[in-house]
Structures are given as C-alpha cells and as structure tokens.
Tab-separated table of C-alpha atoms and ligand atoms in Angstrom:
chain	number	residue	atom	x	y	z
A	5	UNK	CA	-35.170	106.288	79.051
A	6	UNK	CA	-36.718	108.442	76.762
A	7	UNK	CA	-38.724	107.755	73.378
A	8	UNK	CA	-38.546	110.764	70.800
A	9	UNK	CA	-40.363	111.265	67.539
A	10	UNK	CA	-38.003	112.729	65.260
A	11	UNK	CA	-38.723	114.803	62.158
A	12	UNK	CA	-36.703	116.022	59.139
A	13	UNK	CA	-36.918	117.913	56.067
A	14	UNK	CA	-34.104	119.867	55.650
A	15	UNK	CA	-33.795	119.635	52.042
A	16	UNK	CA	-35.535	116.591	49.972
A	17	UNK	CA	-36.444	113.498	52.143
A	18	UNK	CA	-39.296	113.795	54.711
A	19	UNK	CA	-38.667	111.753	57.288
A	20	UNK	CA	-40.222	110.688	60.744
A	21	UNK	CA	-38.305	108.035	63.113
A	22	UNK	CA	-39.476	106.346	66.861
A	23	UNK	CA	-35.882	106.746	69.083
A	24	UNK	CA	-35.396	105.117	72.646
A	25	UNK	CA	-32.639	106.149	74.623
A	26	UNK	CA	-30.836	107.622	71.700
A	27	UNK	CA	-30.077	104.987	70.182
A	28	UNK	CA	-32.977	101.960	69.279
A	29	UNK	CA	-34.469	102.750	66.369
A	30	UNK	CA	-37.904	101.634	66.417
A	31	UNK	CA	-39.106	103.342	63.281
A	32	UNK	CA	-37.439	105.236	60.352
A	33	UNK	CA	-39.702	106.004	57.370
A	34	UNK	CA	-38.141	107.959	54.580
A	35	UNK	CA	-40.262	109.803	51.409
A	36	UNK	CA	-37.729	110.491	48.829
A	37	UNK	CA	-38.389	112.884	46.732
A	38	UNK	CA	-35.858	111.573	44.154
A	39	UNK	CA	-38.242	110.798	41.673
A	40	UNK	CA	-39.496	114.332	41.394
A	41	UNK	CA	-35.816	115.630	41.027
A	42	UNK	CA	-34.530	113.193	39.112
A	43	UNK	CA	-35.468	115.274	35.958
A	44	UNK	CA	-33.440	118.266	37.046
A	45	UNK	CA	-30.535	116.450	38.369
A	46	UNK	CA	-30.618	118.439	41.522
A	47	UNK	CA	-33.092	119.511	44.248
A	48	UNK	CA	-35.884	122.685	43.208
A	49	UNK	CA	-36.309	124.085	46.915
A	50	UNK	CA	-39.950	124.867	45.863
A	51	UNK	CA	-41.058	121.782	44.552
A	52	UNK	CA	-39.310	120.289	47.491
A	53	UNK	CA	-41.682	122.245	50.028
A	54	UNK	CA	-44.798	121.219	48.422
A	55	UNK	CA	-43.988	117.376	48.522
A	56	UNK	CA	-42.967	117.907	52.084
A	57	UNK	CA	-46.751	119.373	52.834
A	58	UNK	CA	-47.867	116.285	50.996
A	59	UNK	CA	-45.590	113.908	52.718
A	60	UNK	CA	-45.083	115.087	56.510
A	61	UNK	CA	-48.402	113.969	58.124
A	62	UNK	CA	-48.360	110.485	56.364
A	63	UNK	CA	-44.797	109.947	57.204
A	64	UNK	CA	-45.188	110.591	60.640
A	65	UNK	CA	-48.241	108.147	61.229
A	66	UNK	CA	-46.225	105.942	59.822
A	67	UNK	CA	-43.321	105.883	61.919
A	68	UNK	CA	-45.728	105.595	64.888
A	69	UNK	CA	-47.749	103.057	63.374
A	70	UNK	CA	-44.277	100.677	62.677
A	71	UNK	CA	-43.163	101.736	66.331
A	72	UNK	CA	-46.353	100.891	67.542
A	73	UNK	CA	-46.833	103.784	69.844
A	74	UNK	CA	-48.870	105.785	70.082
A	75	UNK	CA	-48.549	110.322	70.009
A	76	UNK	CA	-49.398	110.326	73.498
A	77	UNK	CA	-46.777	107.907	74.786
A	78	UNK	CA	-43.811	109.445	73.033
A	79	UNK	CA	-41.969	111.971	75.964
A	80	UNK	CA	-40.721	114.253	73.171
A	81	UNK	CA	-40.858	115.876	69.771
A	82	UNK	CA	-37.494	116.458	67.930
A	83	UNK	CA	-37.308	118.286	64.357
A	84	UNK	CA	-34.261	119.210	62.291
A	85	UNK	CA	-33.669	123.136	62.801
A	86	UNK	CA	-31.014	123.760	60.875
A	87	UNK	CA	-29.271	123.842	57.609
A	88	UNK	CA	-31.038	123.201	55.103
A	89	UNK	CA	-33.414	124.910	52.411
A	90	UNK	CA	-36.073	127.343	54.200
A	91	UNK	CA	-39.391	126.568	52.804
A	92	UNK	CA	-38.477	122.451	53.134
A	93	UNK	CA	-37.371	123.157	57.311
A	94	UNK	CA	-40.370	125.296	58.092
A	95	UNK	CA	-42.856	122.043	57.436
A	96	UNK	CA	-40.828	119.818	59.442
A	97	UNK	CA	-40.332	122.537	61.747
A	98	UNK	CA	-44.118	123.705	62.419
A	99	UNK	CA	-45.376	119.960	62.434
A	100	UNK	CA	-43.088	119.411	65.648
A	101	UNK	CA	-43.886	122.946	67.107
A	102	UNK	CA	-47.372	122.067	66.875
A	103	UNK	CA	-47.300	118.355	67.713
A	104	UNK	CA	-45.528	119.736	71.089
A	105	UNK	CA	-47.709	122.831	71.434
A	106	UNK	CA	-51.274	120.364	71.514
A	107	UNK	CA	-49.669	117.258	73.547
A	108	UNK	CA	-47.585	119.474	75.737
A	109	UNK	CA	-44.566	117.901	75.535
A	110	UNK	CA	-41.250	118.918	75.255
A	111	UNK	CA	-39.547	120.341	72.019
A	112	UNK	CA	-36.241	119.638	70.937
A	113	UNK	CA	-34.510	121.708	67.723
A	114	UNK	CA	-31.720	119.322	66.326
A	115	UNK	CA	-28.267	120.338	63.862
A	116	UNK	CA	-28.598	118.198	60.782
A	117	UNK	CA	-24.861	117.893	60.599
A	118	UNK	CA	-24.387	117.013	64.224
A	119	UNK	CA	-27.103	114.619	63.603
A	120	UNK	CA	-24.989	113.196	60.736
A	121	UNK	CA	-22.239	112.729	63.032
A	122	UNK	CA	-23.859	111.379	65.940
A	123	UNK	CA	-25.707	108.591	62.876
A	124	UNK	CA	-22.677	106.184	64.033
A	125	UNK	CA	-23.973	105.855	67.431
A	126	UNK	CA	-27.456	104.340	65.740
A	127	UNK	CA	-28.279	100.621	66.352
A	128	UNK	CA	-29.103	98.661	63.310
A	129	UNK	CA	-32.498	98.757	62.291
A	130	UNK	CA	-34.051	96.002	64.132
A	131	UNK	CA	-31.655	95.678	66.543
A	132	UNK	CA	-32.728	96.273	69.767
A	133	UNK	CA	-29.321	96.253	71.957
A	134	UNK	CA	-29.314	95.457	75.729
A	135	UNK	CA	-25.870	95.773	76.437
A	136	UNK	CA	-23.107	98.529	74.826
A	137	UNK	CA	-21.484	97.702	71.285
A	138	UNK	CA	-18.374	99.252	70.500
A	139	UNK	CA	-20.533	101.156	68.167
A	140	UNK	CA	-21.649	102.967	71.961
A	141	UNK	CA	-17.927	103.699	73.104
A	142	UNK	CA	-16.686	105.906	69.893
A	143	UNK	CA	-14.282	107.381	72.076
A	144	UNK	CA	-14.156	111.097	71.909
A	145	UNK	CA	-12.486	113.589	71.103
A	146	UNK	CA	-12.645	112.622	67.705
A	147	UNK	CA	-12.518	114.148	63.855
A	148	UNK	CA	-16.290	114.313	62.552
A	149	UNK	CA	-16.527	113.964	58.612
A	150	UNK	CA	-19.888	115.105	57.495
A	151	UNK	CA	-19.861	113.769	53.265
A	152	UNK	CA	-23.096	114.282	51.336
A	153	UNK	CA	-24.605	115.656	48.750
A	154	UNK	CA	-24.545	119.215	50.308
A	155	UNK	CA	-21.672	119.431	53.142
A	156	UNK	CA	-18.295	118.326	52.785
A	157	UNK	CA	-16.541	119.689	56.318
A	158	UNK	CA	-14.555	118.397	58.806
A	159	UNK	CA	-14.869	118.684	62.534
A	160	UNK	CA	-13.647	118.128	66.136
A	161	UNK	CA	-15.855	116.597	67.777
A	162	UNK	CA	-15.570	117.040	71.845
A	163	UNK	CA	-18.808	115.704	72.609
A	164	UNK	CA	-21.766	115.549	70.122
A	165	UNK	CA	-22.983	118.149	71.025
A	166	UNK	CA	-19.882	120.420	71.199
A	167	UNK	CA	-18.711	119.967	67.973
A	168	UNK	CA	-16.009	122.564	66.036
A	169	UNK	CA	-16.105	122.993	62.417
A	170	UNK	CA	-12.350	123.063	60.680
A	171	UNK	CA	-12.542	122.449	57.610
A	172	UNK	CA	-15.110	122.796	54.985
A	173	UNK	CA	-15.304	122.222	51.378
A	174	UNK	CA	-14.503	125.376	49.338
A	175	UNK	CA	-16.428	124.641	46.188
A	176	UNK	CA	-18.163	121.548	45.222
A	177	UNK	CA	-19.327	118.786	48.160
A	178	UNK	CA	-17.967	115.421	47.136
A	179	UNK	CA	-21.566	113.807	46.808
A	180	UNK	CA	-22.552	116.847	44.653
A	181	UNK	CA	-19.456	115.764	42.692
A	182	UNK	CA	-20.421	112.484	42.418
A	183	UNK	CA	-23.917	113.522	41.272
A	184	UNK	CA	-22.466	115.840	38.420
A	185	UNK	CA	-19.517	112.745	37.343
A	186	UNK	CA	-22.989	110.970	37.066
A	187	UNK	CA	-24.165	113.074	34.511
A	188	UNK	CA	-21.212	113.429	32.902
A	189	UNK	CA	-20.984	109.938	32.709
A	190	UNK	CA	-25.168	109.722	31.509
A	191	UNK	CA	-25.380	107.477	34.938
A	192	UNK	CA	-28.992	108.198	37.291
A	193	UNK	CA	-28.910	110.917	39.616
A	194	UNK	CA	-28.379	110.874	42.374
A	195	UNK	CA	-24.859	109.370	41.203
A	196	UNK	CA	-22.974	107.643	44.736
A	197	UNK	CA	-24.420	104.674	44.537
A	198	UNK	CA	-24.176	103.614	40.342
A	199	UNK	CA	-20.615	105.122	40.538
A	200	UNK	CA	-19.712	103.026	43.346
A	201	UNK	CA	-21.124	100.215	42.001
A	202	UNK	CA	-19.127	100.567	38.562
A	203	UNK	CA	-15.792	101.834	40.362
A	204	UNK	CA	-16.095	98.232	42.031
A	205	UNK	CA	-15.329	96.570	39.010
A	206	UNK	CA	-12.775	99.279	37.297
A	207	UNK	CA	-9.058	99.811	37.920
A	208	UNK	CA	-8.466	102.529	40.240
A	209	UNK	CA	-5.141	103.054	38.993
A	210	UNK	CA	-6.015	103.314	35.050
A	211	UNK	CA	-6.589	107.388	35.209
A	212	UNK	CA	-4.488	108.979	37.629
A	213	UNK	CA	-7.007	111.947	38.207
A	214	UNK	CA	-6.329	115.276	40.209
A	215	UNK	CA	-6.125	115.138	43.940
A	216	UNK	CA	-6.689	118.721	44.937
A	217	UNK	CA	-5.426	119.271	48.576
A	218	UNK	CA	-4.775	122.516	48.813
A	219	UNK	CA	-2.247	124.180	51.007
A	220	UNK	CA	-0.113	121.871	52.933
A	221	UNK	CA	-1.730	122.405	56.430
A	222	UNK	CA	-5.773	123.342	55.050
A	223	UNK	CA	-8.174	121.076	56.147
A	224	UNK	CA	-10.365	122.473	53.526
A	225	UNK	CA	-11.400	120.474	50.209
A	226	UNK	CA	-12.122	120.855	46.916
A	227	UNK	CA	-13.448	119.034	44.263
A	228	UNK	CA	-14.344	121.166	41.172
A	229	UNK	CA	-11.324	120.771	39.791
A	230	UNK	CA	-11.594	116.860	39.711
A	231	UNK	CA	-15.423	117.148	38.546
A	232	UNK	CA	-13.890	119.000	35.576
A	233	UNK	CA	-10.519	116.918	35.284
A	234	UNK	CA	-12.887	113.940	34.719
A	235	UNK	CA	-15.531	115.864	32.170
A	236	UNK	CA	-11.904	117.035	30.247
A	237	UNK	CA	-11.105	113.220	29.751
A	238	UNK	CA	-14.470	112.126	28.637
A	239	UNK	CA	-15.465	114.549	26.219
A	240	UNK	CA	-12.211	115.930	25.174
A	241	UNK	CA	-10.977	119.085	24.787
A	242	UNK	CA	-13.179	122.279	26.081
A	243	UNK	CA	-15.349	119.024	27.097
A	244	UNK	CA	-16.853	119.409	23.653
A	245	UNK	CA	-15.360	116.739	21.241
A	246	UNK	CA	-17.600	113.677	22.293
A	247	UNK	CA	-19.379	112.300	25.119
A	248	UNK	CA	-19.787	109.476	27.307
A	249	UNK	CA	-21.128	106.905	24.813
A	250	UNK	CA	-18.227	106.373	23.354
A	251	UNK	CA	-16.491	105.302	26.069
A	252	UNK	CA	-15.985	101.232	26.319
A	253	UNK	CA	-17.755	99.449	29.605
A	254	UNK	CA	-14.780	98.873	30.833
A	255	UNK	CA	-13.309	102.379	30.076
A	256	UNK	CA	-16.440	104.054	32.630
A	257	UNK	CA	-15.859	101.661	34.903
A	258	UNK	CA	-12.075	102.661	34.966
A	259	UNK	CA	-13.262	106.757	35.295
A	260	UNK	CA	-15.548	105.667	37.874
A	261	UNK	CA	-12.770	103.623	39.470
A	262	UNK	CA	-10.607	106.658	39.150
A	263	UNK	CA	-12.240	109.211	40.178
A	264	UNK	CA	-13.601	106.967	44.067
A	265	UNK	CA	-9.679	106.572	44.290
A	266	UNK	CA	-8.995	110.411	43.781
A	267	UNK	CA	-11.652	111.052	46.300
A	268	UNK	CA	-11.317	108.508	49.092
A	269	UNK	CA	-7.461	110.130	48.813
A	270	UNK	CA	-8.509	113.754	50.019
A	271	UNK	CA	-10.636	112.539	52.492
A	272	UNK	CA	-8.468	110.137	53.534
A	273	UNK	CA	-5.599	112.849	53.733
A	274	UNK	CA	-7.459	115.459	55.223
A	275	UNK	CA	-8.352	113.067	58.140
A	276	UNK	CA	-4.657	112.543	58.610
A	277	UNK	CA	-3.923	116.396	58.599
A	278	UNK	CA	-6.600	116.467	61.215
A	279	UNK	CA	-5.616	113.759	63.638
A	280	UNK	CA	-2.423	115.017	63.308
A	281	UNK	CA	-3.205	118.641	64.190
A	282	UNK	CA	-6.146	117.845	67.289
A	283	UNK	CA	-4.868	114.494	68.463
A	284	UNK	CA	-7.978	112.619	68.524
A	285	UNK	CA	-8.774	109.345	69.387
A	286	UNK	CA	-11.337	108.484	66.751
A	287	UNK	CA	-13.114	109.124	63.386
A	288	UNK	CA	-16.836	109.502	62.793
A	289	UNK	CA	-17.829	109.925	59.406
A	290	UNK	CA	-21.600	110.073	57.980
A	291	UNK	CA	-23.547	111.607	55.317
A	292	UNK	CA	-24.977	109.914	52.302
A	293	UNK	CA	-21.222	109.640	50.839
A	294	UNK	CA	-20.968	107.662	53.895
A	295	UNK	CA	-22.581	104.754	52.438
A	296	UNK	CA	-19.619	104.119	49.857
A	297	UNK	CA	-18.187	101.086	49.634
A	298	UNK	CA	-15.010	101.806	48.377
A	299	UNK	CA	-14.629	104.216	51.142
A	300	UNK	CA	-15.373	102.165	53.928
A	301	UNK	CA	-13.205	99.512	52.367
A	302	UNK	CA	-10.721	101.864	52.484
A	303	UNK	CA	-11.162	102.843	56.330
A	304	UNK	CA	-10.827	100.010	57.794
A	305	UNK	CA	-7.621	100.337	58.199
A	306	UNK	CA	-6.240	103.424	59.491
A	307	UNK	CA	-4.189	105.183	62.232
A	308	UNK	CA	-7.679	105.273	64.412
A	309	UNK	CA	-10.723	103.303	65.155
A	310	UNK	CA	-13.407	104.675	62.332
A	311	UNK	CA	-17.121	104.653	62.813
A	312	UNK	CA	-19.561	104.504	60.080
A	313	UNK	CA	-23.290	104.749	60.445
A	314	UNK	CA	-25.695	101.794	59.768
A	315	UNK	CA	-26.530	101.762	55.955
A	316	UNK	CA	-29.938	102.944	56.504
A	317	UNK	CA	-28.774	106.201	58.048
A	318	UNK	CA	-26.175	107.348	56.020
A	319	UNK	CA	-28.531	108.998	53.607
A	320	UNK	CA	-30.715	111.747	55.147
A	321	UNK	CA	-33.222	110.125	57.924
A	322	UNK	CA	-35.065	111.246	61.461
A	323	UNK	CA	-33.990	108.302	63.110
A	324	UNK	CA	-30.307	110.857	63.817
A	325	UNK	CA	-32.964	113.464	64.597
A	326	UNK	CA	-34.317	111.617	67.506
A	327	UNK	CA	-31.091	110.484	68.483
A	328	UNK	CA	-29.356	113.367	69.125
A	329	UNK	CA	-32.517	114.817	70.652
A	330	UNK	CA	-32.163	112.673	73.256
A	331	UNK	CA	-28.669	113.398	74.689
A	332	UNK	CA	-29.983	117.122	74.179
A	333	UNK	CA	-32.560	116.612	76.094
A	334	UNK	CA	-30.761	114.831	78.917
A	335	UNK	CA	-28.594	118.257	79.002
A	336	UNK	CA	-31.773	120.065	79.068
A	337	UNK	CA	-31.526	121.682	76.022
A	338	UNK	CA	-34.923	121.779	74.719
A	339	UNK	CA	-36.874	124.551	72.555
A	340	UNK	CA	-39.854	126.865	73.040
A	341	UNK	CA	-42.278	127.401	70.616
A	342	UNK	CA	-40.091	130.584	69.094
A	343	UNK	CA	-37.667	128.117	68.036
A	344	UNK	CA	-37.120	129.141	64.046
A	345	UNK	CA	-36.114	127.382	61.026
A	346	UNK	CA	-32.471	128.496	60.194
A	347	UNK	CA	-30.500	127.852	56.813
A	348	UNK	CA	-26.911	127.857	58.344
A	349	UNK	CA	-24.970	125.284	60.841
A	350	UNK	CA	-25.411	126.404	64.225
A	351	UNK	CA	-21.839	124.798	64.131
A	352	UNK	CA	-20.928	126.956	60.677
A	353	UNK	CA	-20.752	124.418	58.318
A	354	UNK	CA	-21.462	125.922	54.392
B	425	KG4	O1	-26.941	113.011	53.232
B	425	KG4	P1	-27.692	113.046	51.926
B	425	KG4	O2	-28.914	112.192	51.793
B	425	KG4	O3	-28.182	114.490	51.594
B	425	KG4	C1	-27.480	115.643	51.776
B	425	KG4	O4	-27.488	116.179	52.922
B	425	KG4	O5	-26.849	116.063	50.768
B	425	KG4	O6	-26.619	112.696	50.788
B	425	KG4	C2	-26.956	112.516	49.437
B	425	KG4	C3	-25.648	112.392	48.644
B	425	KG4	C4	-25.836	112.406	47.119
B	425	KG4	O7	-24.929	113.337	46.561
B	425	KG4	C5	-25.475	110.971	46.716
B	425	KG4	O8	-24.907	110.884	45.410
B	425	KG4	C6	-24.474	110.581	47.786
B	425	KG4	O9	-24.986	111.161	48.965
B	425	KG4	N1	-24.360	109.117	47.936
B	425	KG4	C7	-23.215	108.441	47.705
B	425	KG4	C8	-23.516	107.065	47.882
B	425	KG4	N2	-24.826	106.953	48.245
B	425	KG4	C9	-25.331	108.234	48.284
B	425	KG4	N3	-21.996	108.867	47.330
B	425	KG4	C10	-21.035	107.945	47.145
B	425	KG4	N4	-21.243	106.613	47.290
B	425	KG4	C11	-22.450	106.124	47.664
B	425	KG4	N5	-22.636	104.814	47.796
B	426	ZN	ZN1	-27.805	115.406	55.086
C-alpha cells in the first residue's frame, strides 16, 4: 500500500495531493490562479509560470501538513508530465525531480488526461474506504470522456493505463465554449459553473440551438459553430446589433438552458457512436465540464453504467496525479531523473 505525493501544474492550478493505495485521498490543496486570469478571460502561459514558482513549495507543505505526513514517509513522488503549457509543467515537473533526487525515492511521470479519467476511481474527500464501492469496479473496457476547458476527446479505455484516443474535438473544447458563451453572455469566467447554474432554471427547449455532429460515424466534436450560433442570437446580426443586456432574466437563462441541452446532446451522442462502435461496458467521464449538473442529470440514465468523479476532482487537482501514480507504479513504470516536461498527450489527445 503505497502513499504518493502528487504534483500538478499543467496549465493554471498548482496543486499537491497525499494518495494511499490509489485511491484515499488524504490531502488535495488547489491554488487557482483564476483570479489572475480572470481579467483576460483565458490563461497567459507566462503569468501562469510565475504564480506556479510562487505557489508550488507552499502548496506542497500544505498537502503534507493536512495529510499529516511527513516528506520522508511518503514511498513516492508523482508529477503531471504531460499536456499542458511548458513553462507551467517544468515547475511542477523539477519540484518532483528534485524532491525524488534528495529523498531518493521513486519518481513517477503521470498523463493529465489519463489522470482525468482515472478521477472516477477517487474516494470522496474524507472518505477513507475499507471495503470496494462500485466506484472501485468501473468495469473496463470502457469509453473515457475527457471535458474541460482544454480537451474535449474521447477514448477507449482498456485499462487506465492503456488508454486509445478516438475522437477529439476539432475546434473549440466544450468548457472553452462555455467560457466564451460566458462572455458573450457578460457572465464570470471561467463560465461552467454560472451557466449551469442559470441553465437550471431556463427552458432547454426555448432555442433550439445547433448540434454539430459531424459525419455520421466521427467521433470527433465541434463546438464553434454553436459558440457562434448562440453569439448570432444575442447580439443579432454579424453579432453587432446589441448585446447581452438587453436580454430579459429569463431570456439568458433560456440561452443558457439552450445551449447545456445542445451540448449534453453531442456528448451524449458521441458516447452512443462509441459504445456502439468498441462495445464497452462502461463510461468514465471527467474534466472540469465534468462537474455539470445538467450533464450528470442527464447520465444517469443511459445504455451503460457512467462514472463521474467526486466534485472536488473534476476541476484540475493532484489528488488524480497520485492516483494514477500508484497503479503505475505497481506496473513498475516509474521515471528517472531525464524524465521531461512534454506539451502533447502521450495518448495524442490535442
Ligand atoms: O479540467 P479543468 O480545470 O482545466 C482544463 O484542463 O481545462 O477545466 C476547466 C473548465 C473550464 O472551461 C470551466 O468553464 C469548466 O471546466 N467547468 C464547467 C463546470 N465547472 C467547470 N463546465 C460546465 N459546467 C460546470 N459546472
Ligand atoms: Zn485538466
């Protein structure tokens, strides 16, 4: 039974989590950097690098502080190696290579998107489980969706850690459409959450909006053309004529509504095309889209059993670092201190 540290900073959270046995979270601290974004409405990679220097050390004495336990007790250090934004991976990165390098233990490079998918297999925080959940018997093969602010791709998933990419989106990821409805809608960024929030309380069958699904057998998605079907019917035509203020409460809430329906339909689709085409015997689906209520209302029932991470590890967190470093490291897959930080999917996602 091992206990991993776990650290990530692929993109704009640094995070640090205690993991035993893959699966008890005892700590999972997250610095969001949202505040220092907000004001672009999207993530500056270099700005992002700097707070994760700030951030990294702190964060990481914290998780072992909360997990009371201390460096020299922990039996391995796991970082988040791939994709993400370069300067942002290399802190999280060197701070493992090095924790690993001076206490000598082993290091253990991690996907980010397999880490997504593997999220389901998470206890609650708090929970400390004794005996399996069916949370621990997702049974496999089954169809990975990984739905965030940057990936939108569909996968096979054979084991976790044999895991086929099939379809990906081909323009916009539907949490980066949900963060640019959000603006055109003068909501916060990031935008999941308030649009989920107001969708809850439109009609989703007001505005029929676009579903785009491409050919009839791609397991690919796109969502530009929604993201611009929905600017088109708030500001008129060209999007020029007026903007979101003169819409009535109810009327955003209706868009909002709307435009969850059109995209809990693709996804929902695709899935289908995908069971349909590898025969599996599940659905795993994380990523910080994963956290949407309207979605996971709108899972529960389907064709196959579907597994959704705990809340607090939808969104980007170390606590799926560490846990997927542990059933890599019970295959003996484990690092050296050459291991590099790498921008792509080892699996190819974009
Ligand atoms: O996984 P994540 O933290 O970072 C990436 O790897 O991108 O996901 C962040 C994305 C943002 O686009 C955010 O708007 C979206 O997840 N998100 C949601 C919800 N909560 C967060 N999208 C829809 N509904 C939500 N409740
Ligand atoms: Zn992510």
């Amino acid at each position: 039974m091992a206990t991993i540290l776990g650290i990530e900073s692929t993109c704009d959270e640094t995070a640090a989590a205690v993991v035993t046995d893959g699966r008890t979270v005892r700590s999972s601290v997250v610095a969001s950097q949202v505040d220092l974004h907000q004001v672009y409405r999207g993530v500056v990679p270099e700005i992002a690098s700097r707070a994760h220097i700030e951030n990294i050390l702190p964060v990481i004495e914290q998780a072992l502080k909360q997990a009371n336990i201390a460096l020299a007790d922990v039996d391995a250090i796991a970082a988040a190696q791939r994709p993400g934004l370069i300067g942002s991976l290399l802190i999280g990165v060197t701070a493992a290579k090095t924790l690993a390098w001076s206490l000598d233990k082993p290091l253990v490079g991690v996907d980010h998107v397999q880490a997504h998918l593997y999220s389901v297999m998470l206890d609650k925080p708090g929970q400390t489980a004794a005996a399996d959940t069916a949370r621990h018997r997702v049974p496999l093969p089954a169809i990975g969706l990984v739905c965030s602010g940057g990936h939108t791709a569909l996968y096979h998933v054979r084991s976790w850690t044999d895991v086929e990419l099939i379809g990906q989106t081909i323009d916009d990821a539907v949490g980066e459409a949900y963060d640019k409805v959000a603006a055109i809608l003068g909501l916060p960024y990031p935008g999941g959450r308030p649009i989920d929030e107001l969708a809850a309380e439109g009609d989703p069958q007001a505005i029929r909006f676009p579903r785009s699904t491409l050919d009839a057998d791609s397991l690919d998605f796109s969502f530009s053309g929604l993201k611009t079907a929905v600017l088109y019917r708030v500001r008129g035509h060209k999007g020029r004529e007026r903007d979101a203020s003169s819409l009535s409460p109810q009327e955003l809430r209706d868009v909002c509504a709307g435009f969850q329906q059109a995209c809990i339909d693709v996804l929902r689709l695709k899935l289908r095309r995908a069971i349909a085409r590898y025969g599996a015997r599940a659905v795993v689906i994380g990523g910080g889209v994963s956290a949407n209520r309207g979605l996971r209302a709108a899972m529960a029932s389907f064709e196959r059993p579907v597994f959704f991470p705990p809340m607090a590890y939808c969104t980007d967190n170390a606590a799926m670092i560490g846990g997927l470093a542990d059933v890599l490291l019970n295959e003996g897959r484990t690092a050296d201190l050459s291991m590099d930080a790498i921008t792509f999917s080892a699996i190819g996602a974009r």
